[in-house]
Short mmCIF file of C-alpha atoms in Angstrom, two decimals:
data_model
loop_
_atom_site.label_atom_id
_atom_site.label_comp_id
_atom_site.label_asym_id
_atom_site.label_seq_id
_atom_site.Cartn_x
_atom_site.Cartn_y
_atom_site.Cartn_z
CA MET B 9 0.00 0.00 0.00
CA ARG B 10 2.82 2.43 0.89
CA ILE B 11 4.68 1.60 -2.31
CA ARG B 12 1.58 2.34 -4.41
CA LEU B 13 1.10 5.64 -2.55
CA LEU B 14 4.76 6.57 -3.06
CA ARG B 15 4.54 5.65 -6.74
CA THR B 16 1.37 7.75 -7.12
CA LEU B 17 3.01 10.75 -5.45
CA MET B 18 6.13 10.45 -7.63
CA ALA B 19 4.04 10.12 -10.76
CA SER B 20 1.91 13.14 -9.74
CA ALA B 21 5.01 15.27 -9.22
CA LEU B 22 6.45 14.24 -12.58
CA ILE B 23 3.12 14.79 -14.32
CA GLY B 24 2.98 18.30 -12.88
CA SER B 25 6.51 19.04 -14.05
CA ALA B 26 5.76 17.47 -17.43
CA LEU B 27 2.79 19.76 -17.95
CA VAL B 28 4.83 22.81 -16.97
CA GLY B 29 7.94 21.71 -18.90
CA ARG B 30 6.15 20.62 -22.08
CA GLY B 31 6.74 16.94 -21.49
CA SER B 32 4.70 14.00 -22.58
CA ILE B 33 3.00 11.22 -20.68
CA ALA B 34 2.49 7.78 -22.15
CA GLU B 35 -0.21 5.58 -20.68
CA ALA B 36 0.61 2.09 -19.49
CA GLY B 37 -1.60 0.43 -22.06
CA ASP B 38 0.59 -1.18 -24.69
CA ASN B 39 0.12 -3.91 -27.24
CA LYS B 40 1.28 -7.45 -26.49
CA LEU B 41 1.66 -10.70 -28.41
CA GLU B 42 1.14 -13.85 -26.32
CA PHE B 43 2.24 -17.43 -26.85
CA SER B 44 1.14 -19.94 -24.22
CA ALA B 45 0.61 -23.65 -23.63
CA GLY B 46 -0.63 -25.82 -20.81
CA ALA B 47 -3.18 -28.33 -19.57
CA TYR B 48 -6.96 -28.58 -19.84
CA SER B 49 -9.88 -30.54 -18.43
CA LEU B 50 -13.05 -30.82 -20.54
CA ASN B 51 -16.42 -32.26 -19.44
CA ALA B 52 -19.24 -32.47 -22.00
CA THR B 53 -22.86 -33.58 -21.70
CA THR B 54 -25.37 -34.28 -24.48
CA ALA B 55 -28.88 -35.75 -24.37
CA LYS B 56 -27.44 -39.24 -24.93
CA ARG B 57 -24.06 -39.36 -23.20
CA THR B 58 -21.45 -37.71 -21.01
CA GLY B 59 -17.71 -37.62 -21.54
CA SER B 60 -14.54 -36.04 -20.22
CA LEU B 61 -11.03 -35.46 -21.47
CA SER B 62 -8.00 -33.91 -19.80
CA GLY B 63 -4.27 -33.62 -20.14
CA LEU B 64 -1.47 -31.55 -21.59
CA GLY B 65 -1.91 -30.17 -25.08
CA ILE B 66 -3.61 -26.77 -25.15
CA TYR B 67 -1.90 -24.04 -27.18
CA ARG B 68 -2.87 -20.40 -27.49
CA ILE B 69 -1.78 -17.34 -29.44
CA GLY B 70 -3.22 -13.95 -28.59
CA TYR B 71 -2.96 -10.23 -29.20
CA SER B 72 -3.75 -7.70 -26.46
CA TYR B 73 -4.55 -4.03 -26.91
CA GLY B 74 -4.22 -1.93 -23.76
CA PHE B 75 -6.70 0.85 -23.13
CA GLY B 76 -6.60 3.04 -20.08
CA ASN B 77 -4.12 2.01 -17.42
CA GLN B 78 -5.81 -1.14 -16.14
CA PHE B 79 -7.64 -2.79 -19.06
CA GLU B 80 -6.69 -4.87 -22.08
CA PHE B 81 -8.85 -6.13 -24.92
CA GLN B 82 -7.67 -9.55 -26.04
CA LEU B 83 -8.16 -11.43 -29.31
CA GLY B 84 -6.77 -14.95 -29.55
CA TYR B 85 -7.05 -18.46 -30.91
CA SER B 86 -6.84 -21.71 -28.92
CA LEU B 87 -6.08 -25.25 -30.08
CA PHE B 88 -6.17 -28.34 -27.90
CA MET B 89 -5.43 -31.98 -28.65
CA SER B 90 -6.35 -35.22 -26.91
CA GLY B 91 -2.65 -36.19 -27.04
CA ILE B 92 0.06 -33.64 -26.42
CA ILE B 93 0.57 -33.05 -30.17
CA THR B 94 -1.74 -35.66 -31.73
CA GLY B 95 -5.29 -36.96 -31.50
CA ASP B 96 -8.69 -35.31 -31.66
CA LEU B 97 -8.74 -31.55 -32.02
CA GLY B 98 -10.73 -28.74 -30.48
CA PHE B 99 -10.15 -25.19 -31.65
CA GLY B 100 -11.65 -21.74 -31.88
CA PRO B 101 -11.36 -17.99 -31.31
CA ASP B 102 -11.17 -16.21 -27.95
CA LEU B 103 -12.31 -12.66 -27.17
CA GLY B 104 -11.81 -11.16 -23.76
CA VAL B 105 -11.14 -8.27 -21.44
CA LEU B 106 -8.39 -8.34 -18.82
CA TYR B 107 -8.63 -6.11 -15.75
CA TYR B 108 -5.59 -5.35 -13.62
CA PRO B 109 -7.13 -4.28 -10.28
CA VAL B 110 -3.97 -3.28 -8.37
CA THR B 111 -1.39 -2.43 -11.06
CA ASP B 112 -1.09 -0.99 -14.54
CA THR B 113 -1.15 -3.25 -17.59
CA GLY B 114 2.48 -2.61 -18.43
CA ILE B 115 5.19 0.03 -18.28
CA ARG B 116 4.16 3.63 -17.63
CA LYS B 117 6.54 6.11 -19.29
CA ILE B 118 6.77 9.77 -18.35
CA THR B 119 9.07 12.12 -20.25
CA THR B 120 9.93 15.78 -19.63
CA GLU B 121 12.71 17.96 -21.00
CA ASN B 122 15.05 16.84 -18.22
CA VAL B 123 13.64 13.55 -16.93
CA GLN B 124 12.62 10.21 -18.38
CA LEU B 125 10.89 7.81 -16.01
CA SER B 126 9.62 4.28 -16.59
CA VAL B 127 7.52 2.65 -13.88
CA GLU B 128 6.73 -1.05 -14.07
CA ASP B 129 5.11 -3.30 -11.48
CA VAL B 130 7.04 -6.56 -11.50
CA VAL B 131 4.03 -8.76 -10.65
CA ARG B 132 0.74 -7.74 -12.26
CA PRO B 133 -2.29 -9.84 -11.22
CA PHE B 134 -5.38 -9.70 -13.45
CA LEU B 135 -8.97 -10.90 -13.77
CA THR B 136 -10.47 -11.90 -17.09
CA PHE B 137 -13.87 -12.25 -18.70
CA GLY B 138 -14.21 -13.71 -22.20
CA PHE B 139 -16.31 -15.14 -24.99
CA HIS B 140 -15.21 -18.32 -26.80
CA GLN B 141 -16.29 -20.46 -29.73
CA ARG B 142 -15.11 -24.06 -30.00
CA GLN B 143 -15.30 -26.55 -32.84
CA PHE B 144 -14.68 -30.21 -31.97
CA GLN B 145 -13.31 -32.34 -34.79
CA SER B 146 -14.43 -35.78 -33.60
CA VAL B 147 -18.08 -34.89 -32.92
CA ASP B 148 -18.33 -32.31 -35.72
CA SER B 149 -20.20 -29.78 -33.60
CA SER B 150 -19.71 -26.24 -32.41
CA TYR B 151 -20.00 -24.78 -28.92
CA ALA B 152 -19.94 -21.19 -27.70
CA GLY B 153 -20.00 -19.48 -24.34
CA PHE B 154 -18.34 -17.31 -21.74
CA SER B 155 -15.40 -17.66 -19.38
CA VAL B 156 -14.06 -16.20 -16.16
CA GLY B 157 -10.53 -16.45 -14.89
CA GLY B 158 -7.48 -14.85 -13.44
CA GLY B 159 -3.74 -14.92 -13.45
CA ALA B 160 -0.61 -12.82 -13.24
CA GLU B 161 2.17 -11.43 -15.38
CA TYR B 162 5.77 -11.25 -14.23
CA GLY B 163 7.67 -8.38 -15.86
CA TRP B 164 10.92 -10.09 -16.79
CA SER B 165 12.15 -7.18 -18.94
CA PRO B 166 10.68 -4.18 -20.78
CA ALA B 167 10.45 -6.32 -23.94
CA TYR B 168 8.62 -9.35 -22.55
CA SER B 169 6.90 -10.82 -19.51
CA LEU B 170 5.96 -14.27 -18.27
CA LYS B 171 2.27 -15.03 -17.88
CA GLY B 172 0.25 -17.63 -15.99
CA GLN B 173 -3.51 -17.91 -16.31
CA ILE B 174 -6.40 -20.11 -15.24
CA ARG B 175 -9.79 -19.82 -16.94
CA TYR B 176 -13.09 -21.67 -16.73
CA LEU B 177 -15.30 -21.86 -19.85
CA PHE B 178 -19.07 -22.41 -19.78
CA LEU B 179 -20.03 -23.59 -23.30
CA ASN B 180 -23.37 -24.45 -24.90
CA GLY B 181 -23.86 -26.52 -28.04
CA PRO B 182 -26.63 -27.93 -30.23
CA SER B 183 -29.64 -29.78 -28.75
CA ASN B 184 -29.01 -28.56 -25.18
CA ALA B 185 -25.48 -29.97 -25.12
CA THR B 186 -23.13 -28.33 -22.63
CA ALA B 187 -19.39 -28.38 -22.04
CA ASN B 188 -17.22 -26.98 -19.27
CA GLN B 189 -13.51 -26.54 -19.76
CA LEU B 190 -10.81 -25.61 -17.25
CA ASP B 191 -7.56 -24.31 -18.78
CA LEU B 192 -4.22 -23.77 -17.06
CA LEU B 193 -1.89 -21.79 -19.34
CA PHE B 194 1.70 -20.59 -19.05
CA GLY B 195 3.48 -18.48 -21.62
CA VAL B 196 5.31 -15.37 -22.73
CA ASN B 197 4.03 -11.90 -23.65
CA PHE B 198 6.08 -9.78 -26.06
CA SER B 199 5.54 -6.01 -26.01
CA LEU B 200 4.90 -4.54 -29.47
#
């Protein structure tokens, strides 16, 4: 709490001097490219049967656009396999919003005529809400629904950060079919 207060006071002083000294202030929101992989657990129910599948073999690529200091819009694509790199496939697009409740989304840069300051929280926890569509190869059907989740980024350097995330998907399919999927993902974010 004291560190956040100190950071806010320092930033306020620099913002004031930047406005007087014709400086510029860059918001923390930046663009990121994410590559991640991990494990999943899928449970599906139809009118005739119930099944489950879990293991390693989920892969995700995503692009995040920061807006404001604490929000990111995320567009991505997920692929998971019944074997680690073989077997039945599930795949589809991901849309979501990430909210960083106690930190900024990335590096905040403040520049004046005499001072350049970059402020980055090393650990940045976040909450996420998303919409997903999934196509399953073996059953030739499509599901769609929402997700909730959370995770954290670890700012390894200004160019990239490590990211861990857990998300729970609530999916609905044809003829009252439902599927729930729990994903545990680890990966790398590259700042663009």
